CSV table of C-alpha atoms in Angstrom, one decimal:
chain,number,residue,atom,x,y,z
A,236,UNK,CA,2.7,11.4,7.2
A,237,UNK,CA,4.2,9.2,4.6
A,238,UNK,CA,3.7,10.0,1.0
A,239,UNK,CA,4.2,7.9,-2.1
A,240,UNK,CA,5.1,9.7,-5.3
A,241,UNK,CA,4.5,7.9,-8.5
A,242,UNK,CA,5.9,8.9,-11.9
A,243,UNK,CA,5.1,9.4,-14.6
A,244,UNK,CA,1.4,10.4,-13.9
A,245,UNK,CA,0.5,9.2,-17.4
A,246,UNK,CA,2.1,7.5,-20.4
A,247,UNK,CA,0.9,7.1,-23.9
A,248,UNK,CA,2.9,4.5,-25.8
A,249,UNK,CA,2.9,2.4,-28.9
A,250,UNK,CA,2.0,-1.3,-28.7
A,251,UNK,CA,5.1,-3.4,-28.4
A,252,UNK,CA,7.1,-0.8,-26.4
A,253,UNK,CA,8.5,-1.4,-23.0
A,254,UNK,CA,7.2,0.7,-20.1
A,255,UNK,CA,8.9,1.8,-16.9
A,256,UNK,CA,7.4,3.5,-13.9
A,257,UNK,CA,8.5,4.2,-10.4
A,258,UNK,CA,7.4,5.0,-6.9
A,259,UNK,CA,9.3,6.8,-4.2
A,260,UNK,CA,8.6,7.1,-0.5
A,261,UNK,CA,9.4,9.7,2.1
A,262,UNK,CA,10.4,6.9,4.5
A,263,UNK,CA,11.8,3.3,4.4
A,264,UNK,CA,9.3,0.6,3.5
A,265,UNK,CA,9.4,-3.1,4.3
A,266,UNK,CA,6.9,-4.0,1.7
A,267,UNK,CA,6.0,-2.7,-1.7
A,268,UNK,CA,2.9,-3.7,-3.6
A,269,UNK,CA,1.9,-3.0,-7.2
A,270,UNK,CA,-1.7,-3.0,-8.4
A,271,UNK,CA,-3.4,-2.6,-11.7
A,272,UNK,CA,-6.8,-1.1,-12.1
A,273,UNK,CA,-8.6,-1.8,-15.4
A,274,UNK,CA,-11.1,0.8,-16.5
A,275,UNK,CA,-14.3,0.7,-14.4
A,276,UNK,CA,-13.0,-2.0,-12.1
A,277,UNK,CA,-11.3,-2.3,-8.7
A,278,UNK,CA,-7.5,-2.5,-8.4
A,279,UNK,CA,-6.0,-6.0,-8.5
A,280,UNK,CA,-2.7,-7.0,-6.9
A,281,UNK,CA,0.0,-7.7,-9.4
A,282,UNK,CA,3.2,-8.2,-7.5
A,283,UNK,CA,4.3,-8.0,-3.9
A,284,UNK,CA,7.9,-7.3,-2.8
A,285,UNK,CA,9.3,-8.0,0.7
A,286,UNK,CA,13.1,-7.5,0.6
A,287,UNK,CA,15.4,-4.8,-0.5
A,288,UNK,CA,16.8,-5.6,-4.0
A,289,UNK,CA,14.2,-8.2,-4.7
A,290,UNK,CA,13.2,-8.6,-8.3
A,291,UNK,CA,9.9,-10.4,-9.0
A,292,UNK,CA,8.2,-11.1,-12.3
A,293,UNK,CA,4.6,-11.8,-13.2
A,294,UNK,CA,4.5,-12.6,-16.9
A,295,UNK,CA,5.6,-9.5,-18.8
A,296,UNK,CA,5.7,-7.5,-15.6
A,297,UNK,CA,8.8,-7.1,-13.5
A,298,UNK,CA,9.0,-5.2,-10.2
A,299,UNK,CA,11.9,-4.3,-8.1
A,300,UNK,CA,12.3,-3.3,-4.5
A,301,UNK,CA,14.8,-0.5,-4.5
A,302,UNK,CA,18.0,-1.0,-2.5
A,303,UNK,CA,17.4,2.2,-0.5
A,304,UNK,CA,14.1,0.7,0.6
A,305,UNK,CA,12.5,4.1,-0.4
A,306,UNK,CA,11.6,3.3,-4.0
A,307,UNK,CA,10.3,0.6,-6.2
A,308,UNK,CA,10.0,0.1,-10.0
A,309,UNK,CA,7.6,-1.6,-12.3
A,310,UNK,CA,8.5,-2.5,-15.9
A,311,UNK,CA,6.2,-3.9,-18.6
A,312,UNK,CA,7.8,-5.5,-21.6
A,313,UNK,CA,6.3,-5.6,-25.1
A,314,UNK,CA,3.1,-3.7,-24.1
A,315,UNK,CA,-0.2,-4.8,-25.5
A,316,UNK,CA,-3.6,-3.0,-25.6
A,317,UNK,CA,-4.9,-4.9,-22.5
A,318,UNK,CA,-2.1,-3.3,-20.4
A,319,UNK,CA,-4.2,-0.1,-20.5
A,320,UNK,CA,-5.2,1.0,-17.0
A,321,UNK,CA,-3.9,2.7,-13.9
A,322,UNK,CA,-1.0,1.2,-12.0
A,323,UNK,CA,-0.7,1.9,-8.3
A,324,UNK,CA,2.2,1.3,-5.9
A,325,UNK,CA,1.4,0.8,-2.3
A,326,UNK,CA,3.2,0.4,1.0
A,327,UNK,CA,2.7,0.6,4.8
A,328,UNK,CA,0.8,3.7,6.0
A,329,UNK,CA,3.3,4.5,8.7
A,330,UNK,CA,6.3,3.2,10.4
A,331,UNK,CA,4.2,1.0,12.7
A,332,UNK,CA,3.0,-0.9,9.6
A,333,UNK,CA,-0.7,0.0,9.8
A,334,UNK,CA,-2.7,-0.1,6.6
A,335,UNK,CA,-1.5,0.7,3.1
A,336,UNK,CA,-1.0,4.0,1.5
A,337,UNK,CA,-1.3,4.2,-2.3
A,338,UNK,CA,0.6,6.3,-4.8
A,339,UNK,CA,-1.3,8.6,-7.1
A,340,UNK,CA,-1.1,6.1,-9.9
A,341,UNK,CA,0.4,6.0,-13.4
A,342,UNK,CA,-2.2,6.0,-16.2
A,343,UNK,CA,-1.0,3.8,-19.1
A,344,UNK,CA,-2.5,4.2,-22.6
A,345,UNK,CA,-1.4,1.9,-25.4
A,346,UNK,CA,-1.9,2.8,-29.0
A,347,UNK,CA,-2.4,-0.3,-31.2
B,36,UNK,CA,-12.3,-18.9,-1.5
B,37,UNK,CA,-12.9,-15.3,-0.5
B,38,UNK,CA,-15.1,-12.9,-2.5
B,39,UNK,CA,-16.2,-9.3,-2.1
B,40,UNK,CA,-19.4,-7.9,-3.4
B,41,UNK,CA,-20.4,-4.3,-3.9
B,42,UNK,CA,-23.7,-2.9,-5.0
B,43,UNK,CA,-25.0,-1.2,-6.9
B,44,UNK,CA,-22.5,-1.0,-9.7
B,45,UNK,CA,-23.8,2.4,-10.8
B,46,UNK,CA,-26.0,5.0,-9.2
B,47,UNK,CA,-27.4,8.4,-10.2
B,48,UNK,CA,-28.8,10.4,-7.3
B,49,UNK,CA,-30.1,14.0,-7.0
B,50,UNK,CA,-28.4,16.5,-4.8
B,51,UNK,CA,-29.8,16.3,-1.3
B,52,UNK,CA,-30.9,12.7,-1.5
B,53,UNK,CA,-29.6,10.0,0.9
B,54,UNK,CA,-27.1,7.3,0.0
B,55,UNK,CA,-26.5,3.8,1.0
B,56,UNK,CA,-23.8,1.6,-0.6
B,57,UNK,CA,-23.2,-1.9,0.6
B,58,UNK,CA,-20.2,-4.2,0.7
B,59,UNK,CA,-20.1,-7.8,1.9
B,60,UNK,CA,-17.2,-10.2,2.1
B,61,UNK,CA,-17.6,-14.0,2.0
B,62,UNK,CA,-15.2,-16.7,2.9
B,63,UNK,CA,-13.3,-15.0,5.7
B,64,UNK,CA,-13.8,-13.9,9.3
B,65,UNK,CA,-13.0,-10.7,11.1
B,66,UNK,CA,-11.6,-8.9,8.0
B,67,UNK,CA,-10.4,-5.3,8.1
B,68,UNK,CA,-12.7,-3.4,5.8
B,69,UNK,CA,-12.1,-0.2,3.9
B,70,UNK,CA,-14.0,2.4,1.8
B,71,UNK,CA,-12.1,4.4,-0.8
B,72,UNK,CA,-13.2,7.1,-3.2
B,73,UNK,CA,-11.6,7.7,-6.5
B,74,UNK,CA,-12.3,10.9,-8.5
B,75,UNK,CA,-12.2,10.4,-12.3
B,76,UNK,CA,-8.8,9.2,-13.4
B,77,UNK,CA,-7.3,10.1,-10.0
B,78,UNK,CA,-5.8,8.3,-7.0
B,79,UNK,CA,-7.4,6.4,-4.2
B,80,UNK,CA,-8.6,8.4,-1.2
B,81,UNK,CA,-9.2,6.4,2.0
B,82,UNK,CA,-12.5,7.4,3.6
B,83,UNK,CA,-13.1,4.9,6.4
B,84,UNK,CA,-11.8,1.7,7.8
B,85,UNK,CA,-13.0,-0.8,10.3
B,86,UNK,CA,-11.2,-3.5,12.3
B,87,UNK,CA,-14.4,-5.0,13.8
B,88,UNK,CA,-18.2,-4.8,14.2
B,89,UNK,CA,-19.2,-1.3,15.2
B,90,UNK,CA,-15.6,0.0,15.0
B,91,UNK,CA,-15.3,2.8,12.4
B,92,UNK,CA,-12.3,5.1,11.8
B,93,UNK,CA,-12.6,8.1,9.6
B,94,UNK,CA,-9.7,9.4,7.6
B,95,UNK,CA,-11.3,12.4,6.0
B,96,UNK,CA,-14.0,14.6,7.5
B,97,UNK,CA,-16.9,14.9,5.0
B,98,UNK,CA,-20.5,14.4,4.2
B,99,UNK,CA,-20.3,10.6,4.5
B,100,UNK,CA,-20.5,8.1,7.3
B,101,UNK,CA,-19.8,4.3,7.5
B,102,UNK,CA,-21.2,1.5,9.6
B,103,UNK,CA,-20.3,-2.1,10.2
B,104,UNK,CA,-23.4,-3.9,11.5
B,105,UNK,CA,-22.1,-7.4,10.9
B,106,UNK,CA,-18.6,-8.9,10.7
B,107,UNK,CA,-18.6,-9.0,6.9
B,108,UNK,CA,-20.8,-6.1,6.0
B,109,UNK,CA,-19.7,-2.5,5.5
B,110,UNK,CA,-22.0,0.3,4.6
B,111,UNK,CA,-21.3,3.7,3.3
B,112,UNK,CA,-24.0,6.3,3.9
B,113,UNK,CA,-24.9,9.9,3.5
B,114,UNK,CA,-28.0,11.8,4.7
B,115,UNK,CA,-27.8,14.5,2.0
B,116,UNK,CA,-25.6,14.1,-1.1
B,117,UNK,CA,-23.5,16.9,-2.5
B,118,UNK,CA,-22.3,17.3,-6.1
B,119,UNK,CA,-18.8,16.8,-4.8
B,120,UNK,CA,-19.7,13.3,-3.6
B,121,UNK,CA,-19.7,12.0,-7.2
B,122,UNK,CA,-17.0,9.5,-7.8
B,123,UNK,CA,-16.0,5.8,-7.9
B,124,UNK,CA,-16.4,4.1,-4.5
B,125,UNK,CA,-14.4,1.1,-3.7
B,126,UNK,CA,-14.7,-1.3,-0.9
B,127,UNK,CA,-11.8,-3.5,0.1
B,128,UNK,CA,-10.9,-6.1,2.7
B,129,UNK,CA,-7.7,-7.5,4.2
B,130,UNK,CA,-6.4,-10.1,6.6
B,131,UNK,CA,-5.1,-8.0,9.4
B,132,UNK,CA,-3.6,-4.8,8.1
B,133,UNK,CA,-2.9,-6.3,4.7
B,134,UNK,CA,0.8,-5.5,4.8
B,135,UNK,CA,1.9,-8.9,3.5
B,136,UNK,CA,-0.9,-9.7,1.0
B,137,UNK,CA,-2.4,-6.3,0.3
B,138,UNK,CA,-6.1,-5.5,0.0
B,139,UNK,CA,-8.7,-7.2,-2.1
B,140,UNK,CA,-11.0,-4.7,-3.8
B,141,UNK,CA,-14.5,-4.9,-4.9
B,142,UNK,CA,-15.6,-3.9,-8.4
B,143,UNK,CA,-16.7,-0.5,-7.3
B,144,UNK,CA,-19.8,1.7,-7.4
B,145,UNK,CA,-19.9,4.7,-9.8
B,146,UNK,CA,-21.9,7.4,-8.1
B,147,UNK,CA,-23.1,10.4,-10.1
B,148,UNK,CA,-24.8,13.2,-8.1
B,149,UNK,CA,-26.9,15.4,-10.3
């Protein structure tokens, strides 16, 4: 089955720094989704990408749909303490497009 | 607007006791519904999904079961809890398979089996 590999697994950064994380798939995706999970809460959708090469921003967050269609990237600029949480990428579960599969998550910790 | 409710928010249960977690969705009809489990600080493990009343698909064989008695109600159950059932349980819904707009998650139930 398809797998999504996220890296890094965790990051501990200083407030104000930029953050980059990525997600790779074993097969081609037509959609990439990025979620953020605040501590003790359910994940919330941040950005959705539908086209290879697409670059979409949501405030200080920018996500890109990789041109190979097997990867995606999420960048956070000028991190703040409330960016703390787990970031998940997600994509279609299989080539038929049923359901979503989630990456293992990147845990972000921000030091004030 | 659509909302999803999960309860209880936290639960401490002894080993061998039964479990019932409930999830309801408002503001939509015939949603796909999902139960996920998340171990501490880890990824999301899909447990069950449902495309309609009485239709349950299991992704991982385990000590749990799910039921969908009504269109917008999804229940996660166990007859006898194990220590390994501890975790953060998330319910989610989607329009269709959620490929375009993703899943909307509830706020979760933290289950501790002691």
